[in-house]
Structures are given as structure tokens and as C-alpha cells.
PDB file of C-alpha atoms in Angstrom:
ATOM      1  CA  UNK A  31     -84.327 -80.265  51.567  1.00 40.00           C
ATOM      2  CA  UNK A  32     -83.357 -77.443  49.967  1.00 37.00           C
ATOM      3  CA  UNK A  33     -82.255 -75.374  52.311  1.00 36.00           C
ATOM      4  CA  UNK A  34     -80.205 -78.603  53.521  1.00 36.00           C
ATOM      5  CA  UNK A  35     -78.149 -78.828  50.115  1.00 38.00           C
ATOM      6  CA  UNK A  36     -77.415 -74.908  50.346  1.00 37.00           C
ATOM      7  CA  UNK A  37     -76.073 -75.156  53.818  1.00 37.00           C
ATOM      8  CA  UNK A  38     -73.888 -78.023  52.702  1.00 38.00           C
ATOM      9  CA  UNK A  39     -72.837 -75.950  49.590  1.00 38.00           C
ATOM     10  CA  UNK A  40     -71.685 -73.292  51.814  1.00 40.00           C
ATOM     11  CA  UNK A  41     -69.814 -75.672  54.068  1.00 39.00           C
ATOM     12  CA  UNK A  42     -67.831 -77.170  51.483  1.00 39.00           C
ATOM     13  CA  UNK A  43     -66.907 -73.556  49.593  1.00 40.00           C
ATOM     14  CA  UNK A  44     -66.069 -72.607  53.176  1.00 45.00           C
ATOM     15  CA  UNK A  45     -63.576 -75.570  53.394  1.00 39.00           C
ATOM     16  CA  UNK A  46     -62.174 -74.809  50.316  1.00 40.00           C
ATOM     17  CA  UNK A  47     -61.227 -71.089  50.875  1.00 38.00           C
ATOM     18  CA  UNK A  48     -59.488 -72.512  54.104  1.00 43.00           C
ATOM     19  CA  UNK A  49     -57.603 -75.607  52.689  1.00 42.00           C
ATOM     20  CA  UNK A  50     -55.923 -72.456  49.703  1.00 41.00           C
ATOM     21  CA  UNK A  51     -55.052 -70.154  52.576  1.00 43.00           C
ATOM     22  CA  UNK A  52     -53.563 -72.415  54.709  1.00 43.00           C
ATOM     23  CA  UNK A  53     -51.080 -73.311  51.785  1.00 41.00           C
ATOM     24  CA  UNK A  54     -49.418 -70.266  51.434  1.00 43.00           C
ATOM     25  CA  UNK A  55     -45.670 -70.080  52.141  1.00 41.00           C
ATOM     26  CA  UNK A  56     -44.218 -67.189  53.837  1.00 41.00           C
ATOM     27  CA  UNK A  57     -42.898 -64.501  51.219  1.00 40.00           C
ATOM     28  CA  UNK A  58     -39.428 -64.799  53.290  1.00 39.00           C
ATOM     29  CA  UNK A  59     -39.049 -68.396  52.641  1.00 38.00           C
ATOM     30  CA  UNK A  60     -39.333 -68.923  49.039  1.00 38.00           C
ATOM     31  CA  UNK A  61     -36.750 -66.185  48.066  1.00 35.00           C
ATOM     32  CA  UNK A  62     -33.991 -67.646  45.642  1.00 37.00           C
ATOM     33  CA  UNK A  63     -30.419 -68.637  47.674  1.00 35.00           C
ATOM     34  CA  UNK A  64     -28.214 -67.669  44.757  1.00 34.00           C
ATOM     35  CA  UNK A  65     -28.321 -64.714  42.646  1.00 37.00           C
ATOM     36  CA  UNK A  66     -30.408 -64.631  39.813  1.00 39.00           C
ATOM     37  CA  UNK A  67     -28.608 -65.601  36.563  1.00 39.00           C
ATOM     38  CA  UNK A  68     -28.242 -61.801  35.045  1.00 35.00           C
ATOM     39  CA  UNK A  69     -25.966 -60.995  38.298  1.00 37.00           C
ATOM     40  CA  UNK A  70     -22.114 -61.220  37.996  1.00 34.00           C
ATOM     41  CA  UNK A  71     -21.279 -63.551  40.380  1.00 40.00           C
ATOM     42  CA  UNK A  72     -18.288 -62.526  42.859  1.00 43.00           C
ATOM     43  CA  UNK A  73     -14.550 -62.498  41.238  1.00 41.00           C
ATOM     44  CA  UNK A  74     -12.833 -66.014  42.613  1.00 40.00           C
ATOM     45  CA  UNK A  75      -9.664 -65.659  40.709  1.00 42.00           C
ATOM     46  CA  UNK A  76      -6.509 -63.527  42.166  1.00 44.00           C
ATOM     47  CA  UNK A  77      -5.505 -60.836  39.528  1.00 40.00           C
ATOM     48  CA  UNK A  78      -2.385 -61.611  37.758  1.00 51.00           C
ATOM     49  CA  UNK A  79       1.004 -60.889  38.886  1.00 71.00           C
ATOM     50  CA  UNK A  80       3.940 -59.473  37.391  1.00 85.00           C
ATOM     51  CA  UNK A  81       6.160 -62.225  35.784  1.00 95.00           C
ATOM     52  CA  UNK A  82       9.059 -63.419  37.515  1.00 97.00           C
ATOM     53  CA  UNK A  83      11.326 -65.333  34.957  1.00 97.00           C
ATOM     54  CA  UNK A  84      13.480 -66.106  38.503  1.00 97.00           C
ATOM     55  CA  UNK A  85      16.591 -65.317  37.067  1.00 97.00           C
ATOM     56  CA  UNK A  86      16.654 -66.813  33.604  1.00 97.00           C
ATOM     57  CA  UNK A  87      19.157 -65.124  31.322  1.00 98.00           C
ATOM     58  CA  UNK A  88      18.838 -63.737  28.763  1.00 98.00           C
ATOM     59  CA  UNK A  89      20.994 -63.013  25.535  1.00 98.00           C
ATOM     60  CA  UNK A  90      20.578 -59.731  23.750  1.00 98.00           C
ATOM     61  CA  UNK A  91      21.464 -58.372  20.470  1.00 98.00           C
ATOM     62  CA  UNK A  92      23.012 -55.176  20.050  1.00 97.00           C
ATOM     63  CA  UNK A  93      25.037 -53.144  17.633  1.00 95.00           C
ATOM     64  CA  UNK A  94      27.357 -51.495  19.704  1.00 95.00           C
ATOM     65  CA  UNK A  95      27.862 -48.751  16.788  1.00 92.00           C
ATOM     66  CA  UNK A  96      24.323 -47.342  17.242  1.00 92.00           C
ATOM     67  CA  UNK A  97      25.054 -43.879  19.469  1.00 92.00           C
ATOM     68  CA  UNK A  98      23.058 -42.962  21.575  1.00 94.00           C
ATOM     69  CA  UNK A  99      21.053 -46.609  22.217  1.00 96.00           C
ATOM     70  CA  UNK A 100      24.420 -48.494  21.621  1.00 96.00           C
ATOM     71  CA  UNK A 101      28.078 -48.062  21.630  1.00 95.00           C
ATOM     72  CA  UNK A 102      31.667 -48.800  22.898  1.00 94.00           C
ATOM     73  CA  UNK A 103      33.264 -46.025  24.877  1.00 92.00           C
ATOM     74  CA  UNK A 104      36.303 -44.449  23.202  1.00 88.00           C
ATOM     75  CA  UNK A 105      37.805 -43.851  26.629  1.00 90.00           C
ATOM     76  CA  UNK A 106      36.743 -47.165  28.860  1.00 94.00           C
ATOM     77  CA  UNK A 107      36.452 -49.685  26.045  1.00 94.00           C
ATOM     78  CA  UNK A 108      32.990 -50.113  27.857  1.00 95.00           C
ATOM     79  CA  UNK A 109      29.344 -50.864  26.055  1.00 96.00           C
ATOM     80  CA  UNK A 110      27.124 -48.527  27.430  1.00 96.00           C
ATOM     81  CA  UNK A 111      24.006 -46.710  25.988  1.00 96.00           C
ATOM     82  CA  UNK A 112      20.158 -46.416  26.060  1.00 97.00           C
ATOM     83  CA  UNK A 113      19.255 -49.821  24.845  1.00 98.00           C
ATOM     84  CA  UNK A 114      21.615 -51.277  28.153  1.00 98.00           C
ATOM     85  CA  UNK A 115      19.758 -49.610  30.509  1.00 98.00           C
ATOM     86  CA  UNK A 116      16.413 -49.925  29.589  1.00 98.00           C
ATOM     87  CA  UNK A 117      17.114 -53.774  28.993  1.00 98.00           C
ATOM     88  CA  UNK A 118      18.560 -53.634  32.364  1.00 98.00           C
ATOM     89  CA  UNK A 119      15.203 -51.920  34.136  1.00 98.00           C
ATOM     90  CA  UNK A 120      13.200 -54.456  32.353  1.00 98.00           C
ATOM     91  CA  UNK A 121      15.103 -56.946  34.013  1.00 98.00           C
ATOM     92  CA  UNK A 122      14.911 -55.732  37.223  1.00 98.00           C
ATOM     93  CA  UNK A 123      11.194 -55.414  36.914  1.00 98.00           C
ATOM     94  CA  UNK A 124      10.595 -59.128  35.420  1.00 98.00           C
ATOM     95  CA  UNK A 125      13.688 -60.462  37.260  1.00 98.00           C
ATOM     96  CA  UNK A 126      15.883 -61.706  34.504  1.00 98.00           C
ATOM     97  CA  UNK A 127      19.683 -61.446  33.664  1.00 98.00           C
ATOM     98  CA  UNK A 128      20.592 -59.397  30.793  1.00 98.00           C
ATOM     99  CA  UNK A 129      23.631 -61.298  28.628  1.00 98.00           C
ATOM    100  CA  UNK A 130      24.361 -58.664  25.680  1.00 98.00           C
ATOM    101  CA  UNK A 131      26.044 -59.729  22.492  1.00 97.00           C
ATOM    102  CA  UNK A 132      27.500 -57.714  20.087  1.00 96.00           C
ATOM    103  CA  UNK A 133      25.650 -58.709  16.836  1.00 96.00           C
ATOM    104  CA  UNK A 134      26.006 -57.434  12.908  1.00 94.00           C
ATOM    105  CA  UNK A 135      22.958 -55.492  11.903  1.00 94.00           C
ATOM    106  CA  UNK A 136      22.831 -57.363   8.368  1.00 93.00           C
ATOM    107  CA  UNK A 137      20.732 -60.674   8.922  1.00 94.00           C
ATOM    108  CA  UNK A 138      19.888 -59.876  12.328  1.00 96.00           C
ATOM    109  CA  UNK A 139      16.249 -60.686  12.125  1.00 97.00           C
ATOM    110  CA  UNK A 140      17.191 -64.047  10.551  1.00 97.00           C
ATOM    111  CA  UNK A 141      19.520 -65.312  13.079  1.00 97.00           C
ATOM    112  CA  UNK A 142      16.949 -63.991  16.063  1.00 98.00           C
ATOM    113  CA  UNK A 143      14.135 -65.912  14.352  1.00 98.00           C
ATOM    114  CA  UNK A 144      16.422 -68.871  14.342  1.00 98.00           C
ATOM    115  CA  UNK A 145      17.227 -68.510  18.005  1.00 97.00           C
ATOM    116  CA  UNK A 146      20.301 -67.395  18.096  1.00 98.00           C
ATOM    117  CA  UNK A 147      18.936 -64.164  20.519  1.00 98.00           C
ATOM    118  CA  UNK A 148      16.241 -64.188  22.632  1.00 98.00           C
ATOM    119  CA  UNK A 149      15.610 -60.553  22.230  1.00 98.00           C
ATOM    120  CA  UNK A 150      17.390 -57.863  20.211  1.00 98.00           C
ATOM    121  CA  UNK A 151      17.942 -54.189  21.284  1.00 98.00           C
ATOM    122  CA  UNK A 152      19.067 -51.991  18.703  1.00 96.00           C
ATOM    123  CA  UNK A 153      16.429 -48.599  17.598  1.00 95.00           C
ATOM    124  CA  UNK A 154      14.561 -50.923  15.567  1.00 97.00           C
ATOM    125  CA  UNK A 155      11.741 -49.929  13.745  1.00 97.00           C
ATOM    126  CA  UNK A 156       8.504 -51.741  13.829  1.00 98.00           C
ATOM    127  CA  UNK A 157       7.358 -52.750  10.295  1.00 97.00           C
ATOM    128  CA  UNK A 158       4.460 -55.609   8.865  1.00 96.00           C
ATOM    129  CA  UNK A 159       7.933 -57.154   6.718  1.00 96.00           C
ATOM    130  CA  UNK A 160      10.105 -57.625   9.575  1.00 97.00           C
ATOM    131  CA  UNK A 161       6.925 -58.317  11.814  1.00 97.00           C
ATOM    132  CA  UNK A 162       6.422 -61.290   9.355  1.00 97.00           C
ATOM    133  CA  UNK A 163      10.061 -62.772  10.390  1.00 98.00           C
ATOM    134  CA  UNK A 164      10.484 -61.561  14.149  1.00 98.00           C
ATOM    135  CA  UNK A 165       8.246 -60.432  17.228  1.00 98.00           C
ATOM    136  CA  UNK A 166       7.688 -57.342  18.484  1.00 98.00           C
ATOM    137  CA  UNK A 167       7.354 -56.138  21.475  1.00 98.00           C
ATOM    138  CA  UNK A 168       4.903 -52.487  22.450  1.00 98.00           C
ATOM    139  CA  UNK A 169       6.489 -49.768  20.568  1.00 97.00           C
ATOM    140  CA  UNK A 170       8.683 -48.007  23.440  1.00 97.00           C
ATOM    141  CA  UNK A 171       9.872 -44.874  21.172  1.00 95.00           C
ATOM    142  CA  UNK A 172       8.437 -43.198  18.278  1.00 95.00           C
ATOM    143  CA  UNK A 173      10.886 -41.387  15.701  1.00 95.00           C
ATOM    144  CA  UNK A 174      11.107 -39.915  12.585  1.00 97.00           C
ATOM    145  CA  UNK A 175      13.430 -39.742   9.513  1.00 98.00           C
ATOM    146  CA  UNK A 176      16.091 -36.721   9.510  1.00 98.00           C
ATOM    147  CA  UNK A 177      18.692 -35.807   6.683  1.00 98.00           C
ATOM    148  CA  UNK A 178      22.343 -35.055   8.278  1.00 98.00           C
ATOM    149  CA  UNK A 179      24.798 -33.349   6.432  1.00 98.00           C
ATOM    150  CA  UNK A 180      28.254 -31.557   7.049  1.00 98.00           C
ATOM    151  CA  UNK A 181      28.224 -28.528   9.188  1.00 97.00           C
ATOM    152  CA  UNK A 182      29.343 -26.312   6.445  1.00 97.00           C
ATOM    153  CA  UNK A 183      26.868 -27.316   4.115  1.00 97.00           C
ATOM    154  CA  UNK A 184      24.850 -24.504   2.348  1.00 96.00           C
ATOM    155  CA  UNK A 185      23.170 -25.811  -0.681  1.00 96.00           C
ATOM    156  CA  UNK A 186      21.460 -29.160   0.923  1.00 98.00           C
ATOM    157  CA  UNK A 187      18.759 -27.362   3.085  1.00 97.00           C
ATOM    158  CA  UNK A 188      15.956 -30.286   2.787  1.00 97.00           C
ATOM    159  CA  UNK A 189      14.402 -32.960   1.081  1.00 97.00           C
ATOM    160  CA  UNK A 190      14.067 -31.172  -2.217  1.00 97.00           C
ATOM    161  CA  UNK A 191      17.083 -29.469  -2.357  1.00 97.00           C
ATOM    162  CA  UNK A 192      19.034 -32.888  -1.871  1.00 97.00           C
ATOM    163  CA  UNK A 193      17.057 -34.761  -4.452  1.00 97.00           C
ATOM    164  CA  UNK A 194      18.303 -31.823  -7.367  1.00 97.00           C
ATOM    165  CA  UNK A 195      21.262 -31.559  -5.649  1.00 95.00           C
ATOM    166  CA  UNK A 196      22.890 -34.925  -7.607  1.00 95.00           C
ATOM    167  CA  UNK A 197      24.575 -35.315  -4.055  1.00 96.00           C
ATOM    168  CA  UNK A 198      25.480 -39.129  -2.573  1.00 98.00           C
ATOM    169  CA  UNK A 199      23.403 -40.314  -0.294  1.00 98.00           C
ATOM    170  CA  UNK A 200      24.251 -42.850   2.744  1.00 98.00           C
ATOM    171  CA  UNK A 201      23.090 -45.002   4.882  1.00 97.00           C
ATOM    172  CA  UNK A 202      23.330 -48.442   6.980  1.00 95.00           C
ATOM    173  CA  UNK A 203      22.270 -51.623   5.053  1.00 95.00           C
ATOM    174  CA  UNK A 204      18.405 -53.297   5.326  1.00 94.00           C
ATOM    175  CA  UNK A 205      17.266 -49.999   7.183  1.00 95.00           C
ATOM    176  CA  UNK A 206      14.139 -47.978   6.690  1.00 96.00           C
ATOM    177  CA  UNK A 207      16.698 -45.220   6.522  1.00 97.00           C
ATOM    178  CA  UNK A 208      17.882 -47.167   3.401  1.00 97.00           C
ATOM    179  CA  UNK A 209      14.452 -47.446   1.548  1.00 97.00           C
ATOM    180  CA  UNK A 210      13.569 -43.803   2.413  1.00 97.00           C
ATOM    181  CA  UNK A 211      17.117 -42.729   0.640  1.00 98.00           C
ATOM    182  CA  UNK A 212      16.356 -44.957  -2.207  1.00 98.00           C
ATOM    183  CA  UNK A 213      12.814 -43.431  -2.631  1.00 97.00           C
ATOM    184  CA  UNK A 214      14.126 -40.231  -2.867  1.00 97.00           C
ATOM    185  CA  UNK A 215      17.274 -40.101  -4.582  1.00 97.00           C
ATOM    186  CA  UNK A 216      16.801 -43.337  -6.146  1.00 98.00           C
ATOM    187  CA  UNK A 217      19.547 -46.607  -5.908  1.00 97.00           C
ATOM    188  CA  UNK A 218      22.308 -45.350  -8.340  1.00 97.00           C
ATOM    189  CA  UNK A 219      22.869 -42.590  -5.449  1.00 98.00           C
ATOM    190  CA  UNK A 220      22.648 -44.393  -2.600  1.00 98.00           C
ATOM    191  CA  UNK A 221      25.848 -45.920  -0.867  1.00 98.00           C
ATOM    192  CA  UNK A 222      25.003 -48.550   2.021  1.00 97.00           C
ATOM    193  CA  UNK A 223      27.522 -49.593   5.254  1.00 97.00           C
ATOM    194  CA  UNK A 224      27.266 -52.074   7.314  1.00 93.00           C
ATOM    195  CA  UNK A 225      26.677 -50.151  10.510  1.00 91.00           C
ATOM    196  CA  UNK A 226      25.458 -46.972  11.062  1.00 87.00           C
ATOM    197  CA  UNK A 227      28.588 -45.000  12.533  1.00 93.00           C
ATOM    198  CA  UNK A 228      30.503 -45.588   8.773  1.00 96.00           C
ATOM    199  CA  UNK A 229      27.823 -43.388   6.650  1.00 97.00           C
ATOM    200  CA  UNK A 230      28.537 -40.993   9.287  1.00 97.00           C
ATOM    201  CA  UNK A 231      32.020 -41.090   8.959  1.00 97.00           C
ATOM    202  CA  UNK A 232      31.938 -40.979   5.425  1.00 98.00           C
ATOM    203  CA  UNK A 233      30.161 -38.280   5.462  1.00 98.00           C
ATOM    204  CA  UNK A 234      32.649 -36.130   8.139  1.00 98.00           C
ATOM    205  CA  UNK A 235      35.561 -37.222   5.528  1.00 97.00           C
ATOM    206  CA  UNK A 236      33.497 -35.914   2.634  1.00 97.00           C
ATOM    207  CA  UNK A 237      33.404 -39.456   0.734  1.00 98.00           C
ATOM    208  CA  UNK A 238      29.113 -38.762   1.096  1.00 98.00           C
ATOM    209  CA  UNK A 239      27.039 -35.643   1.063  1.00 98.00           C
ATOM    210  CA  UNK A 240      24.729 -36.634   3.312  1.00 98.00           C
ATOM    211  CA  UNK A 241      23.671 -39.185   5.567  1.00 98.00           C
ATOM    212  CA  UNK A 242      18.975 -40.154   6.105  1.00 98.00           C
ATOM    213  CA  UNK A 243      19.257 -41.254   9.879  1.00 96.00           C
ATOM    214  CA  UNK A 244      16.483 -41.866  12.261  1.00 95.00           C
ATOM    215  CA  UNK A 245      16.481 -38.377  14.620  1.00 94.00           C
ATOM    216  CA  UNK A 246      17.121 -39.983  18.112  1.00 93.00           C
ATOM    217  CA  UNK A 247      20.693 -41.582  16.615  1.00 94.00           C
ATOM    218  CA  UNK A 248      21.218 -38.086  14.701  1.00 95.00           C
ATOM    219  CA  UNK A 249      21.044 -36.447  17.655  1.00 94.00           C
ATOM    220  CA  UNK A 250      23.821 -38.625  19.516  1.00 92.00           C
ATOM    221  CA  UNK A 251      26.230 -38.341  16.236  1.00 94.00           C
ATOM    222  CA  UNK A 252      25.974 -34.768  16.195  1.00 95.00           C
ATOM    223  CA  UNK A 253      26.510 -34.708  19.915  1.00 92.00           C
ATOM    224  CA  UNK A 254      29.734 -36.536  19.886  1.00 91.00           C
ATOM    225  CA  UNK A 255      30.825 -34.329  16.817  1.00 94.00           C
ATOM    226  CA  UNK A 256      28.871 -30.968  17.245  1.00 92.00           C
ATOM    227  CA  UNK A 257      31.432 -29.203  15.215  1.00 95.00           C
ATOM    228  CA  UNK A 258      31.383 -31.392  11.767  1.00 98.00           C
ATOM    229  CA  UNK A 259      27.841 -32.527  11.102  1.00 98.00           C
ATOM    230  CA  UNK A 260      24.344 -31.319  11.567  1.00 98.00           C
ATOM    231  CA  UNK A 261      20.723 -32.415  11.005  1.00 98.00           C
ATOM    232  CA  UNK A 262      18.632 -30.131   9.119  1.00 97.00           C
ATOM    233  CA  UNK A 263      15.386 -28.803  10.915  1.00 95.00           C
ATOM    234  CA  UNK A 264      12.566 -30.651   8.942  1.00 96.00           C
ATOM    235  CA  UNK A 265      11.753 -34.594   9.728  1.00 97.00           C
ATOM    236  CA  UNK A 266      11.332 -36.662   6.045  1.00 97.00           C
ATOM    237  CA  UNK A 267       9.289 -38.949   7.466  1.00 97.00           C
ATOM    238  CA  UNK A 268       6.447 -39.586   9.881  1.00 96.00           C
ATOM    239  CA  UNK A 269       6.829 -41.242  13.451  1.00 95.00           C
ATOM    240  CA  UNK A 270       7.819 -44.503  13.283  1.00 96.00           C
ATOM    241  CA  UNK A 271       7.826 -46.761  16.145  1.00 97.00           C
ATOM    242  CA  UNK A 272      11.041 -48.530  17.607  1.00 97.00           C
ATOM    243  CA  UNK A 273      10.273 -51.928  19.431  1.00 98.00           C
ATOM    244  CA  UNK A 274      12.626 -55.134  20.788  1.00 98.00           C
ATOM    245  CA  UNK A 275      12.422 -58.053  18.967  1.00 98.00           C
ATOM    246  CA  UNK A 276      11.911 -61.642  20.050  1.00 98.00           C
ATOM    247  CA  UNK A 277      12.133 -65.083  18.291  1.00 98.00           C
ATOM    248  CA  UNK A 278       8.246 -65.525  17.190  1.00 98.00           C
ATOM    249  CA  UNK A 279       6.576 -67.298  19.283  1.00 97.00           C
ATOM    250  CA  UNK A 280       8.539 -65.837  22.406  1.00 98.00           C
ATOM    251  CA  UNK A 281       7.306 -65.893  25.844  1.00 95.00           C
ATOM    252  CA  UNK A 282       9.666 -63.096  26.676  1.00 97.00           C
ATOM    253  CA  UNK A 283       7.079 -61.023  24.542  1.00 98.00           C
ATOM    254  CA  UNK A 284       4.221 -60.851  26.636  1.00 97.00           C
ATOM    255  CA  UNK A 285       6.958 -60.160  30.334  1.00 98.00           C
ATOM    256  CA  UNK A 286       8.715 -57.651  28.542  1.00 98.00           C
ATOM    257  CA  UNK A 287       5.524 -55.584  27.324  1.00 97.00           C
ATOM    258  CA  UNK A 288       4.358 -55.852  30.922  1.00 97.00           C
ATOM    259  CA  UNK A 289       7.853 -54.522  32.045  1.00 97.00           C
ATOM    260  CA  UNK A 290       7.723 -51.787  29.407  1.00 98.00           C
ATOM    261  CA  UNK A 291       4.348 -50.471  30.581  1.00 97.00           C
ATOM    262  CA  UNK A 292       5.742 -50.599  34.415  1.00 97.00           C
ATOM    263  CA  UNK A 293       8.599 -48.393  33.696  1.00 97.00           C
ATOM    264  CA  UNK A 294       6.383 -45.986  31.401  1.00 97.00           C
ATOM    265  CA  UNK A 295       4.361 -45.176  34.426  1.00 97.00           C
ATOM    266  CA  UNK A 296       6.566 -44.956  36.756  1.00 97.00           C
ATOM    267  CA  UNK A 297       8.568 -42.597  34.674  1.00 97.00           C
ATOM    268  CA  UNK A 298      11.981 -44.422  34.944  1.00 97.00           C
ATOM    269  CA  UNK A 299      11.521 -44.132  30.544  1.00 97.00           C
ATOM    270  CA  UNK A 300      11.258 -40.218  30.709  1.00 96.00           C
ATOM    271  CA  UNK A 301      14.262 -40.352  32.666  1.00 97.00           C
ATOM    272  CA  UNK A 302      16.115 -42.269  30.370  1.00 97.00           C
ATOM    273  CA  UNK A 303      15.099 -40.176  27.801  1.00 95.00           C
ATOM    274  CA  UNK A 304      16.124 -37.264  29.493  1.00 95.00           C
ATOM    275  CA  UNK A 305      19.811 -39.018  30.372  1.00 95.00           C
ATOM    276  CA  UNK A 306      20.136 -39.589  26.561  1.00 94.00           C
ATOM    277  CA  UNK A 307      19.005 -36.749  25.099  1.00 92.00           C
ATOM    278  CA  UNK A 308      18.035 -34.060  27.185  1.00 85.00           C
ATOM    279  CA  UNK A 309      14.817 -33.834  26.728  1.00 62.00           C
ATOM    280  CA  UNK A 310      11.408 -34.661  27.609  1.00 48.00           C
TER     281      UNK A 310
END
């Protein structure tokens, strides 16, 4: 009887080991049909493209008295200058039509943020005040501060020397130029103009000793009167960087950066550069 129940025992524990090895499932067929959850799955979205504003135009700010990014030829009458072309690259790039207006420098940022320009180009430079009435676009230009005086001039040599000096100090109106002349020579010797070209014709006609000018715009004074004025050899200032300005809020921001970084690499920038002031 014994023996009986033990030979029964074995059946069943025999039974058993074949009913779990007859379960298994094929490693092959109980892999996972999606990638596990710490996988990125495949990109589904296109990259973006540029942005094509089809057209659209666009009115834009400028000086016109701001040599070499803005001016009137003396001999065709014509605007031409740095800020036209690059506007007009930009547009080219983001496919938009470029309507410039001639506008006054003083309240400029006002009457953008109020609509009256979708984007201003005029040498601006970037700072948290304006940036609190205006958008800016990527700085395109970095510059620094330069003192210009007369040709002849002996005793102004740099900052220092035209602080003692006593001498009268000008510049354009709401400018960075303006504050930095202030710091240093304080108010009582400053004399502001409404655009830039009059400090520096003040200063040919001797009304002014000298003139604190940003050093791209010095350089395309002196170039149109090599023989009268000068800028002396040692910056005031750090780099400070120029941008456009929009309306805030702008769409035109985010286009026109894209546009700006285009013509960067592709070195059309440098070239304008090099058309404007012969140099890298």
C-alpha cells in the first residue's frame, strides 16, 4: 500500500513539472512592441522654417542725419546708408517691404511704442530704460563711446584733459552720448541738438570744443570732413550694443532676429561693415 501511494506521489509531481514547462512562452514573443518609456521616441514634427511675412510692409524709422547708418546725399538728394541696407537684406531674407520714414530722434521710442513704426533703424543703443518702453531686437553691432574734437586741437588729448579743460561739450538730445557727457563734464557744460550732424557742425564752426559720439558715426563724420575734425585714439566707454527697435509686443521681433542671425553667417553683415567702414 505503500509503495502504491509513492508511485502515485511520483505521478502527480511528474504531472506537475510537465503542466509548468509546457507554459512557457517563447522569449521572442513576449518582447515589448514599443520602446521602453526612457527612449526618445522618433521626432514627428518638421523643424521650423524661416518666416515669410509674404510681403507685408513695413514702416521704418530713421534719422536721416546719422552718417554712416543714415543720411541724405548732398549730391542725389537720396537716403542711403547702413541702416537701409541691412533693413533691406532682412527683408529679403523674411520677405517683407521696407517703407522708411524720416523720423525726429527726440520721442522716438514713444511714438514707436505707440505704433506709429513698426521698427526703427537708427545706431541705437540697447539699454534696460529704453528696453522698458520699446523692443529690441539681437544686438547686431557693438560700439563704444569716442570724444571728437577739431583737427587742430592740441590741449584736449582725452577724457581727463577735457574734463580740466572747462571746454563745451556736445551732443544729440536723449542719447547715451548725452549722459556720458553729462557724467563727465557735468550739465552746466553740456549743449544738446536735436540730431547728431548739428554738435558736429558746431563743433567744425568752433561754437563747441568737442563733440562724445558713438565711434562707428565718428568715423563717418570724420570721413566726410577728414580735414576739420578728428576722434582721439582712446574709447570712453565700454562696448555697447546697437539693436532695432519694435513696438513691444512685436511679432516682427522674433523674424527679424532670425533674419539677423541668417545674414551674420552668411557674412552679407561683414560685408556691410566693410562697405561702411572699411574694415573687418
Amino acid at each position: 500500500m505503500r509503495k502504491l501511494v509513492l508511485l502515485w506521489l511520483i505521478v502527480i509531481f511528474s504531472l506537475l513539472l510537465g503542466a509548468c514547462g509546457g507554459t512557457e512562452t517563447p522569449t521572442e514573443e513576449v518582447l515589448p512592441t514599443s520602446p521602453p518609456p526612457t527612449e526618445k521616441p522618433a521626432p514627428t514634427e518638421e523643424l521650423p522654417t524661416e518666416p515669410d511675412l509674404g510681403g507685408q510692409e513695413i514702416r521704418v524709422g530713421v534719422e536721416n542725419a546719422y552718417p554712416p547708418f543714415n543720411y541724405i546725399d548732398e549730391e542725389t538728394s537720396e537716403p542711403g546708408g547702413w541702416d537701409y541696407d541691412a533693413v533691406a537684406a532682412i527683408c529679403e531674407v523674411i520677405n517683407c517691404t521696407p517703407v522708411f520714414v524720416e523720423a525726429a530722434w527726440d520721442g522716438i521710442f514713444e511714438a514707436t511704442a505707440a505704433g506709429e513704426y513698426d521698427m526703427v533703424a537708427d545706431g541705437v543703443t540697447i539699454t534696460a530704460e529704453r528696453d522698458e518702453v520699446v523692443d529690441f531686437s539681437v544686438p547686431y553691432m557693438a560700439v563704444a563711446q569716442f570724444i571728437m574734437v577739431r583737427s587742430d586741437e592740441t590741449e584736449i588729448v582725452d577724457e581727463a584733459s577735457l574734463v580740466a579743460s572747462g571746454a563745451m561739450v556736445g551732443s544729440q538730445i536723449g542719447t547715451t552720448n548725452e549722459a556720458k557727457a553729462i557724467e563727465m563734464v557735468g550739465e552746466d557744460r553740456v549743449q544738446s541738438y536735436d540730431t547728431f550732424d548739428l554738435p558736429v557742425q558746431a563743433l567744425i564752426a568752433g561754437d563747441i570744443d568737442a563733440v562724445v559720439i558713438d565711434e562707428e558715426a565718428g568715423k563717418g563724420f570724420v570721413e566726410q570732413n577728414p580735414d576739420k575734425i578728428k576722434l582721439l585714439s582712446e574709447p570712453i566707454t565700454g562696448a555697447e550694443e546697437l539693436g532695432f527697435v519694435f513696438p513691444p509686443g512685436s511679432e516682427l521681433v522674433e523674424a527679424v532676429n532670425y533674419a539677423i542671425q541668417v545674414l551674420q553667417e552668411n557674412g552679407t553683415l561683414d560685408a556691410l561693415y566693410q562697405k561702411y567702414w572699411g574694415e573687418e
